[in-house]
Short mmCIF file of C-alpha atoms and ligand atoms in Angstrom, two decimals:
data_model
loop_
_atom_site.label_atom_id
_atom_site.label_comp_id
_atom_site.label_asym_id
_atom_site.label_seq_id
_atom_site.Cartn_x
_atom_site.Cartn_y
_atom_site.Cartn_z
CA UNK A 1 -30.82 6.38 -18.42
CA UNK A 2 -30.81 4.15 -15.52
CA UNK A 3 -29.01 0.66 -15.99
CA UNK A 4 -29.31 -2.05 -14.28
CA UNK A 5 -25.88 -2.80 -13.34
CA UNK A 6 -24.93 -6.31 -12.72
CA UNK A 7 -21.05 -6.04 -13.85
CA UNK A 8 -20.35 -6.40 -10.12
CA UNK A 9 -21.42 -5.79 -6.34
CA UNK A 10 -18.36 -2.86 -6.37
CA UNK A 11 -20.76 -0.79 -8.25
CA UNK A 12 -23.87 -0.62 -5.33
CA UNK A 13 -23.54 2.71 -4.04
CA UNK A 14 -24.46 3.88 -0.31
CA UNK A 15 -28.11 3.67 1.48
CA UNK A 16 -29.60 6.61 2.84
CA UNK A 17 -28.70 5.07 6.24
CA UNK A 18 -25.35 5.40 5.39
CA UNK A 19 -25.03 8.68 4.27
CA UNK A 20 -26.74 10.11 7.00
CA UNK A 21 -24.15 8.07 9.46
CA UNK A 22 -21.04 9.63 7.06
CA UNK A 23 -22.73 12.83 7.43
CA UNK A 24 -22.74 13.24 11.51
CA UNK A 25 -19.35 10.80 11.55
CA UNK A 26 -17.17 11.54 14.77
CA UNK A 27 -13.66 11.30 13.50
CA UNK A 28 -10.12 12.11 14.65
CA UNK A 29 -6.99 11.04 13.13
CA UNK A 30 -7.04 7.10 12.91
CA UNK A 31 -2.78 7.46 12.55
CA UNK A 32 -2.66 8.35 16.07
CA UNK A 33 -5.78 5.72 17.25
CA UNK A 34 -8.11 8.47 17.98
CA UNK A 35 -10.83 7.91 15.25
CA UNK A 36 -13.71 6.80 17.28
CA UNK A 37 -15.82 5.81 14.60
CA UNK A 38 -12.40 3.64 13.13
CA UNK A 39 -12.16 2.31 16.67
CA UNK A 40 -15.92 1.03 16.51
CA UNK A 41 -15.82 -0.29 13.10
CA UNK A 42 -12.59 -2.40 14.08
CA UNK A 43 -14.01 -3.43 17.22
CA UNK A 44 -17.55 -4.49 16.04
CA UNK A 45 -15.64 -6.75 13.41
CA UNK A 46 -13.21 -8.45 15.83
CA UNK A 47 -15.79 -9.28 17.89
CA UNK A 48 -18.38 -10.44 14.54
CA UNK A 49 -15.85 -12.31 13.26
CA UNK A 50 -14.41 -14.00 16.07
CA UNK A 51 -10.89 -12.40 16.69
CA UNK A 52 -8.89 -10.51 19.13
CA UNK A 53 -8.29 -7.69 16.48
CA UNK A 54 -9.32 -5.74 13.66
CA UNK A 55 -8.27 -3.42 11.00
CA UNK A 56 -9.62 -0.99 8.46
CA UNK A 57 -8.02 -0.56 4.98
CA UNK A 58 -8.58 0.69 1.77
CA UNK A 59 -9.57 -1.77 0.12
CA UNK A 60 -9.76 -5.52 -0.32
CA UNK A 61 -6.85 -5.83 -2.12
CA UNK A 62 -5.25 -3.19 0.19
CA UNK A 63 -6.45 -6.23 3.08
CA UNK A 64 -4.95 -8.99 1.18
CA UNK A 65 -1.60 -7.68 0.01
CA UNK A 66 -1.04 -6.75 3.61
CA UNK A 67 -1.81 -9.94 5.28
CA UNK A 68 0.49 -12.18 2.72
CA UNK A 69 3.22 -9.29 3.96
CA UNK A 70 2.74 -9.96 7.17
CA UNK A 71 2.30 -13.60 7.13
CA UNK A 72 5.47 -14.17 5.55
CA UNK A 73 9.31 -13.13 4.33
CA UNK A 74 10.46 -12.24 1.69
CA UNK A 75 11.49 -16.21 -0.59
CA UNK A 76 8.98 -17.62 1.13
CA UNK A 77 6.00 -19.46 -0.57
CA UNK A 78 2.23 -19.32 -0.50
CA UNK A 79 -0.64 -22.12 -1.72
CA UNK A 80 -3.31 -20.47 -3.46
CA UNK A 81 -6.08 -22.24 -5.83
CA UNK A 82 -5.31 -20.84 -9.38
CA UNK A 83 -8.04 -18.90 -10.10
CA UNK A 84 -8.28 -16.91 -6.76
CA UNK A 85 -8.70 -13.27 -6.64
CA UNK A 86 -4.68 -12.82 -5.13
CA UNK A 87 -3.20 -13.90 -8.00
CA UNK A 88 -5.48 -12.99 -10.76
CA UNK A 89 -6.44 -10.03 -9.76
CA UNK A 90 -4.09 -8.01 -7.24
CA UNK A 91 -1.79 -7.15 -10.60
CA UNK A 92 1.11 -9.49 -9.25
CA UNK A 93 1.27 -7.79 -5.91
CA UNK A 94 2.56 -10.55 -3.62
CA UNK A 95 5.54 -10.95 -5.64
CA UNK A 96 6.67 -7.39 -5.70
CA UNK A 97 5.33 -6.09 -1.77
CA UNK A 98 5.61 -9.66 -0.16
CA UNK A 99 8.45 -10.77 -2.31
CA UNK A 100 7.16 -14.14 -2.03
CA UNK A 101 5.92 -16.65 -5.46
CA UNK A 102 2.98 -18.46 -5.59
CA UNK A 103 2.71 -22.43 -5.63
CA UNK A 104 -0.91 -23.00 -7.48
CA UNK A 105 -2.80 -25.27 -6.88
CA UNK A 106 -6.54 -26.35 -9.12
CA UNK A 107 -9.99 -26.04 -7.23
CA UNK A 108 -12.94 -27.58 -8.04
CA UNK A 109 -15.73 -25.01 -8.26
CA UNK A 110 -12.31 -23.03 -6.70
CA UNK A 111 -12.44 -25.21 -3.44
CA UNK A 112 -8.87 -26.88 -3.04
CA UNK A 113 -9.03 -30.29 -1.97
CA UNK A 114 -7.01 -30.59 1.95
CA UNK A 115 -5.29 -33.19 0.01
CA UNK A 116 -3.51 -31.45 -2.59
CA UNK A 117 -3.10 -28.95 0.22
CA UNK A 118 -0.79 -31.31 2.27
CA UNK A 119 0.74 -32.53 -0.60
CA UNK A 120 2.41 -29.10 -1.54
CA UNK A 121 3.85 -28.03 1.62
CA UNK A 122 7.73 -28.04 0.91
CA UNK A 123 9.79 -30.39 3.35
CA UNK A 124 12.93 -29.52 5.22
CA UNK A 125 15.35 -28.97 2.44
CA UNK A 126 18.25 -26.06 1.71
CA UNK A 127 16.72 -26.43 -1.77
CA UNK A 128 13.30 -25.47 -1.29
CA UNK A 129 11.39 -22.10 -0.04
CA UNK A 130 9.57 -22.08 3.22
CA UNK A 131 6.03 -22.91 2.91
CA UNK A 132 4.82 -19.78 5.25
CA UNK A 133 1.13 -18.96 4.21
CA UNK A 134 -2.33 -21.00 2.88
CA UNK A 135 -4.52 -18.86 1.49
CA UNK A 136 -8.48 -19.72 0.60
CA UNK A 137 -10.94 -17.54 -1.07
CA UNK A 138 -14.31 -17.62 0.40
CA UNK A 139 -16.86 -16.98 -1.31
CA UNK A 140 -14.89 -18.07 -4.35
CA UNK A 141 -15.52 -15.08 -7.35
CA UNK A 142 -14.14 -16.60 -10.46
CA UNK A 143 -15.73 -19.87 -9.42
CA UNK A 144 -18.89 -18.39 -9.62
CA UNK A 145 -19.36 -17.23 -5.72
CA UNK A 146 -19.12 -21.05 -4.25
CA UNK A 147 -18.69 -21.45 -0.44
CA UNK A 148 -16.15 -23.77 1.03
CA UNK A 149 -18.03 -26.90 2.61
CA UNK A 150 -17.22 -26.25 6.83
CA UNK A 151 -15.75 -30.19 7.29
CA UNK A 152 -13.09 -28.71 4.13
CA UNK A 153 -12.36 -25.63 5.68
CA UNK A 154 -11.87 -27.74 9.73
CA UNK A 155 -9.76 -30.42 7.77
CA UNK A 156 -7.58 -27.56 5.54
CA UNK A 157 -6.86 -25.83 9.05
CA UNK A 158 -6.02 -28.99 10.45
CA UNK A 159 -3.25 -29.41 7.63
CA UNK A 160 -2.21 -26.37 8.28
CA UNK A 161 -1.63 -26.65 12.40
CA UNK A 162 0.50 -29.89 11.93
CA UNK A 163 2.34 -27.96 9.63
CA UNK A 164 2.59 -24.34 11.82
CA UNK A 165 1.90 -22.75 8.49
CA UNK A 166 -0.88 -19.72 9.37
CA UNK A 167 -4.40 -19.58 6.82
CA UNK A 168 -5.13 -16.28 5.30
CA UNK A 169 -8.62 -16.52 4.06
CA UNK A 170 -9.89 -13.47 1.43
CA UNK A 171 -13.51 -13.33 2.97
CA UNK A 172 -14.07 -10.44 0.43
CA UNK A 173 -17.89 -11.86 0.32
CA UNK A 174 -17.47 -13.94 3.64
CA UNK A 175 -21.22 -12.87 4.83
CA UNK A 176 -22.65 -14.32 1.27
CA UNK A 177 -20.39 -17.74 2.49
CA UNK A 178 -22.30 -17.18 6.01
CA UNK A 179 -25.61 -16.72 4.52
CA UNK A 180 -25.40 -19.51 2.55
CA UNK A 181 -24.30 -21.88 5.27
CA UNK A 182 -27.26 -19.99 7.45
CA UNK A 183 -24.35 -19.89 10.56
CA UNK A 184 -22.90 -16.97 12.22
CA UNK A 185 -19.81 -15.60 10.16
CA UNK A 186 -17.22 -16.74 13.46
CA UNK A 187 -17.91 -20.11 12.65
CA UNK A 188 -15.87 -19.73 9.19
CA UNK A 189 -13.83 -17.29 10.21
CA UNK A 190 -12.53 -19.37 13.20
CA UNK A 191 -10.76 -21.76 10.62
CA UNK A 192 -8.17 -19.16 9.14
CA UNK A 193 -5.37 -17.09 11.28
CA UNK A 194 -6.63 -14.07 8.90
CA UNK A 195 -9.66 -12.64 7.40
CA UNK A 196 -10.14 -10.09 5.08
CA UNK A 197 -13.49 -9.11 3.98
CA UNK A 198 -15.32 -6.03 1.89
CA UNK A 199 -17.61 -3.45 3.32
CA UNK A 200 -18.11 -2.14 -0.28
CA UNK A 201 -19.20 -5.23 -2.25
CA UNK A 202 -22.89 -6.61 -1.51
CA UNK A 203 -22.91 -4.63 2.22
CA UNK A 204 -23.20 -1.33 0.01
CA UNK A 205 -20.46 0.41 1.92
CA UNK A 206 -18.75 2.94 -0.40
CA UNK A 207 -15.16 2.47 0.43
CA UNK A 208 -13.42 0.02 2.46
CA UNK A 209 -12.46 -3.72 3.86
CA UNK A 210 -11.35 -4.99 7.39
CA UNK A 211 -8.52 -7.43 8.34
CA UNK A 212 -8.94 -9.52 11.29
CA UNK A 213 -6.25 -11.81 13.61
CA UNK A 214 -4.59 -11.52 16.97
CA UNK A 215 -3.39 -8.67 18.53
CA UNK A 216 -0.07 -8.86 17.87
CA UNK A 217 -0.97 -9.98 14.02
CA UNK A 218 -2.70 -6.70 13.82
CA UNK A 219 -0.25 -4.33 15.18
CA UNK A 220 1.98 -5.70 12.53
CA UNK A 221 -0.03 -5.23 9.91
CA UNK A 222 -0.97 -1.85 11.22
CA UNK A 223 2.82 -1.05 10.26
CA UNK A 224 2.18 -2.28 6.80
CA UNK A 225 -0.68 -0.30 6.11
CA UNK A 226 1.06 2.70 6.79
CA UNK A 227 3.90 1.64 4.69
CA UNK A 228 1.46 1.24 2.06
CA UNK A 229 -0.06 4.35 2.36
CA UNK A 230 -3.51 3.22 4.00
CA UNK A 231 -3.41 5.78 7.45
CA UNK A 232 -6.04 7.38 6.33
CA UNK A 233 -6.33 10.24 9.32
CA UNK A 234 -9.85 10.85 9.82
CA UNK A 235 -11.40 7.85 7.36
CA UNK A 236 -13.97 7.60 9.90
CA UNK A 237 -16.44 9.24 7.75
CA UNK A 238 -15.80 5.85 5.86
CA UNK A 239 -15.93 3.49 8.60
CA UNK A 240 -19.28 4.98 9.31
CA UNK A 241 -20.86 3.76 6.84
CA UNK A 242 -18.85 0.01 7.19
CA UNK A 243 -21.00 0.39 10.74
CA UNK A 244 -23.47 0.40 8.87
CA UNK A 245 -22.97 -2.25 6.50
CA UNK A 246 -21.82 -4.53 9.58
CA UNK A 247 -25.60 -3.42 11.53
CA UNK A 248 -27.96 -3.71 8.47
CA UNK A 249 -26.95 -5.34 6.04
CA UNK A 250 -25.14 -8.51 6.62
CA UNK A 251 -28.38 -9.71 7.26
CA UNK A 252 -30.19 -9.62 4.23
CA UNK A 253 -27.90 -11.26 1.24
CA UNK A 254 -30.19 -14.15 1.10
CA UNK A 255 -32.59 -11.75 -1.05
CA UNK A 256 -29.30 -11.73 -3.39
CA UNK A 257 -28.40 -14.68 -3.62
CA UNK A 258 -32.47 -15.81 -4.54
CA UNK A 259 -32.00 -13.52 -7.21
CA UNK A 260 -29.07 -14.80 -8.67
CA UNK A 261 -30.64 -18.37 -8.45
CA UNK A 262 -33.93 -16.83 -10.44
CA UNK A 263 -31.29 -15.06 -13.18
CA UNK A 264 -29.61 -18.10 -13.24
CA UNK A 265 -32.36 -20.57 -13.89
CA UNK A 266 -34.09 -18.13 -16.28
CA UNK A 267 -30.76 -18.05 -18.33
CA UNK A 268 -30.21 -21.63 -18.38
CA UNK A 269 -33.06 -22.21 -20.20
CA UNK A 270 -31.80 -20.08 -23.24
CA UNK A 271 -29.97 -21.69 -25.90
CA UNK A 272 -26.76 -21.09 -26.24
CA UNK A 273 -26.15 -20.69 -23.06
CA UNK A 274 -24.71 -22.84 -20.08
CA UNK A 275 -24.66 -22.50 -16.54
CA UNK A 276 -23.02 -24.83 -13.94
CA UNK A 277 -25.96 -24.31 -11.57
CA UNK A 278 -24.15 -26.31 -8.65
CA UNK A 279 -21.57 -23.11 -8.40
CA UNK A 280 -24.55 -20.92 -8.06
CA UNK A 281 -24.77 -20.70 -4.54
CA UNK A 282 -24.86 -17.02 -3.61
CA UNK A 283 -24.54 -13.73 -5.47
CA UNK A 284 -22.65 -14.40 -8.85
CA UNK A 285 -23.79 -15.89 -11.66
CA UNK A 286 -20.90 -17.24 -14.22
CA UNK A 287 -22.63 -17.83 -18.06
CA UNK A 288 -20.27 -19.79 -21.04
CA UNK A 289 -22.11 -17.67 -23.93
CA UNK A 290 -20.31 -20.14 -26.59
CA UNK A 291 -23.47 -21.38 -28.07
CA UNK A 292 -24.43 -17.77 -28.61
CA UNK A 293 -21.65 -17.17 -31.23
CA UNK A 294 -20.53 -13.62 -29.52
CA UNK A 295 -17.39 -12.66 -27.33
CA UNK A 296 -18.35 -11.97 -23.74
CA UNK A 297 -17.66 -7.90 -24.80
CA UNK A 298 -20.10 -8.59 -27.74
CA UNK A 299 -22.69 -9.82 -25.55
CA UNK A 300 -22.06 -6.99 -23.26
CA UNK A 301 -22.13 -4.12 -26.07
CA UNK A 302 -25.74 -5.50 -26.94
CA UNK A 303 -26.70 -5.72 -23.29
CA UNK A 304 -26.32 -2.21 -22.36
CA UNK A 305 -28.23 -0.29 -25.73
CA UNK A 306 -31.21 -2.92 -23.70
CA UNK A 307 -29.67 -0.69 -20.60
CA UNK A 308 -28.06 -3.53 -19.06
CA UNK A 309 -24.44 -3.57 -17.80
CA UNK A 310 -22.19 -6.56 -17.67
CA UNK A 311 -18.57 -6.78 -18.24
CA UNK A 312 -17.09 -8.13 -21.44
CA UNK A 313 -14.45 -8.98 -23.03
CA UNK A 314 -12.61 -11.64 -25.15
CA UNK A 315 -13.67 -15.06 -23.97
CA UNK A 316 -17.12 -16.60 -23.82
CA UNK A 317 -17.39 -15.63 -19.61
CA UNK A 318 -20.58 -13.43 -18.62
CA UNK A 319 -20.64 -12.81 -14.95
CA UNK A 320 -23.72 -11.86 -13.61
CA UNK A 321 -23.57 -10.12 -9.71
CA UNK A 322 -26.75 -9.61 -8.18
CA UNK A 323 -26.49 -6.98 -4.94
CA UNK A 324 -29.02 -4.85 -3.04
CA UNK A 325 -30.16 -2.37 -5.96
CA UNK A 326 -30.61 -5.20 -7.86
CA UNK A 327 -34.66 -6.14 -7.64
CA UNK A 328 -36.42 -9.08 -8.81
CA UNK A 329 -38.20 -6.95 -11.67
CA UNK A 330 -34.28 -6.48 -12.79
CA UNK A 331 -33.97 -9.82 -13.02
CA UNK A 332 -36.87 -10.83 -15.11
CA UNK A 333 -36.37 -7.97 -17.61
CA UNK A 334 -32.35 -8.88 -17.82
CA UNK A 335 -33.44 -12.66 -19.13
CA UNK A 336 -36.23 -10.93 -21.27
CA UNK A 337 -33.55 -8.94 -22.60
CA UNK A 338 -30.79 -11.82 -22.93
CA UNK A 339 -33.79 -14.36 -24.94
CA UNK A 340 -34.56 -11.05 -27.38
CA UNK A 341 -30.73 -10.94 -28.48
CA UNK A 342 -31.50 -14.42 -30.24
N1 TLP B 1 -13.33 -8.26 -6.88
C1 TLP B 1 -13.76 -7.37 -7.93
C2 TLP B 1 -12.70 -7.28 -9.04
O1 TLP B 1 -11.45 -7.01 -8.50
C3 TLP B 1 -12.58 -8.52 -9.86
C4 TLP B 1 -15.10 -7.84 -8.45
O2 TLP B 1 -15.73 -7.08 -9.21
O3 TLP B 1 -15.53 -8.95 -8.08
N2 TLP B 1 -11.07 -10.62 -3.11
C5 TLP B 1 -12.11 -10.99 -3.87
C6 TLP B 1 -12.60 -12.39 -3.80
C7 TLP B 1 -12.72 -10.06 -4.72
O4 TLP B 1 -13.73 -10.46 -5.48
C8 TLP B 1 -12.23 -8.74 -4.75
C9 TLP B 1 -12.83 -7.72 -5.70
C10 TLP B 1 -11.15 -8.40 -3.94
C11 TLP B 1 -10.59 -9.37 -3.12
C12 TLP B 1 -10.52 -7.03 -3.94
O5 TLP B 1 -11.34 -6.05 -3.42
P1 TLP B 1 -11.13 -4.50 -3.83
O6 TLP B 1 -11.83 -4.33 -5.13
O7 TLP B 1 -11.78 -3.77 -2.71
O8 TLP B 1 -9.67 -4.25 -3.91
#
């Protein structure tokens, strides 16, 4: 049977155009800097994203974890909005790689006012850790995929200037952010030291994210990588299809993100069910199923006998995740679906 999976844009697998590129890949081992196709990749994203640098890893997670440990020492402290994707869902890595803790701080719609921002940089004081690293999530995923507002992004990096503290931003969707702003992806990118972002979410790439910073930012990282086990010899069968990604499909997440906005609207007007339709801005759609008298797993288990994934589990959270395999005719029979479980 053939679902139609909306659990999350992880799950869209490669286009033809990308498996033919894997297929006639020219690789070489990416350890000693000879992978041209690595080499590409990386250089196509510098220059995309506005940087001197770039670097392919593993994963997004991979991306993350290695920019906090490069960022910052060991004691030292990082501001994150408490729901971001570092330290919910990266099982606890930045205390045990990074060795540094977390100071939280609340978003709305997971968008951290500069404000509270300023206000929890430590001072000067043998007391207190070193405030070494802001990091932003954009697009936001618990959130519900919201984009950070440009003048709060120019103001947060203003913050963070005065204060020589570097931004980190997890960019994991940062070309559903771009989209959605309809600017070129530099133009967000340009307000963090950092960027990591996934070629295997909505871009369809099967394995793989990119760091970007200086030069020197970069070759550090590059060190980190390794420690972590990410030189990956001759990955460039991977980055070949993250060329790919980069050259076709960056340019069409608006289609996504209308979907989303049709699933959304269309299960809005169920009862039972309530969506915050200001957070729907791009490809994830976050439903509170309360009304509907079912756990989130419930709601899933009933979903997929209608052949319809979404993850479950305990609370009353459905996310939806629209992505490229995911066509408007999904949509409509996913609400038909969702209004016959009443
Ligand atoms: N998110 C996944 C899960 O890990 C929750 C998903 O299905 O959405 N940053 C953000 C904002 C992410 O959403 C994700 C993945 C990552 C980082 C990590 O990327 P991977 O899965 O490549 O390690």
């Amino acid at each position: 049977m053939k679902y139609i999976d909306l659990r999350s844009d992880t799950v869209t697998l490669p286009t033809k155009q990308m498996r033919d590129a894997i297929y006639n890949a020219q690789v070489g081992d990416d350890v000693y800097g000879e992978d041209p196709s690595i080499n590409r990749l990386e250089e196509m994203a510098a220059q995309m994203l506005g940087k001197e640098a770039a670097l392919f890893v593993t994963s997004g997670t991979q991306g993350n974890q290695i920019c906090v440990m490069t960022h910052t020492q060991p004691g030292d402290e990082v501001i994150l909005e408490e729901k971001s994707h570092i330290i919910t869902y990266e099982v606890g890595g930045i205390g045990r790689l990074a060795g540094v803790q977390a100071k939280l701080i609340a978003g709305k719609h997971g968008i951290m006012d500069p404000a509270d921002i300023e206000a929890a940089i430590r001072d000067e004081d043998i007391h207190l850790p070193k405030t070494s690293l802001i990091c932003l999530e954009n697009t936001h995923n618990r959130a519900g995929g919201t984009v950070i507002p440009l003048d709060i992004l120019k103001s947060t990096y203003e913050i963070a200037k005065r204060h020589d503290i570097p931004v980190h931003m997890d960019g994991a969707r940062i070309f559903n952010a771009a989209t959605y702003l309809n600017i070129p992806v530099k133009e967000i990118a340009k307000h963090a030291d950092s960027v990591m972002f996934c070629l295997s979410k909505g871009l369809c790439a099967p394995v793989g994210s990119v760091i970007v910073g200086t030069s020197d930012f970069i070759a550090r990282a590059r060190k980190f990588r390794k420690m972590l086990g990410g030189g990956m010899r001759q990955a460039g069968f991977l980055a070949a299809a993250g060329i790919v990604a980069l050259e076709k499909m960056t340019s069409r997440l608006a289609e996504d993100h209308e979907n989303a906005r049709f699933l959304a609207q269309g299960l809005s007007e169920i009862p039972g069910i309530t969506i915050d339709m200001d957070t729907v801005q791009t490809n994830i759609v976050i439903c509170d199923i309360s009304g509907l008298k079912m756990t989130a797993g419930e709601f899933a288990a009933k979903l997929y006998e209608k052949g319809i994934r979404v993850n479950g589990g305990s609370s009353p959270i459905v996310r939806f995740v629209t992505h490229y395999w995911i066509k408007r005719e999904d949509v409509e029979a996913t609400i038909e679906a969702v209004k016959s479980l009443l």
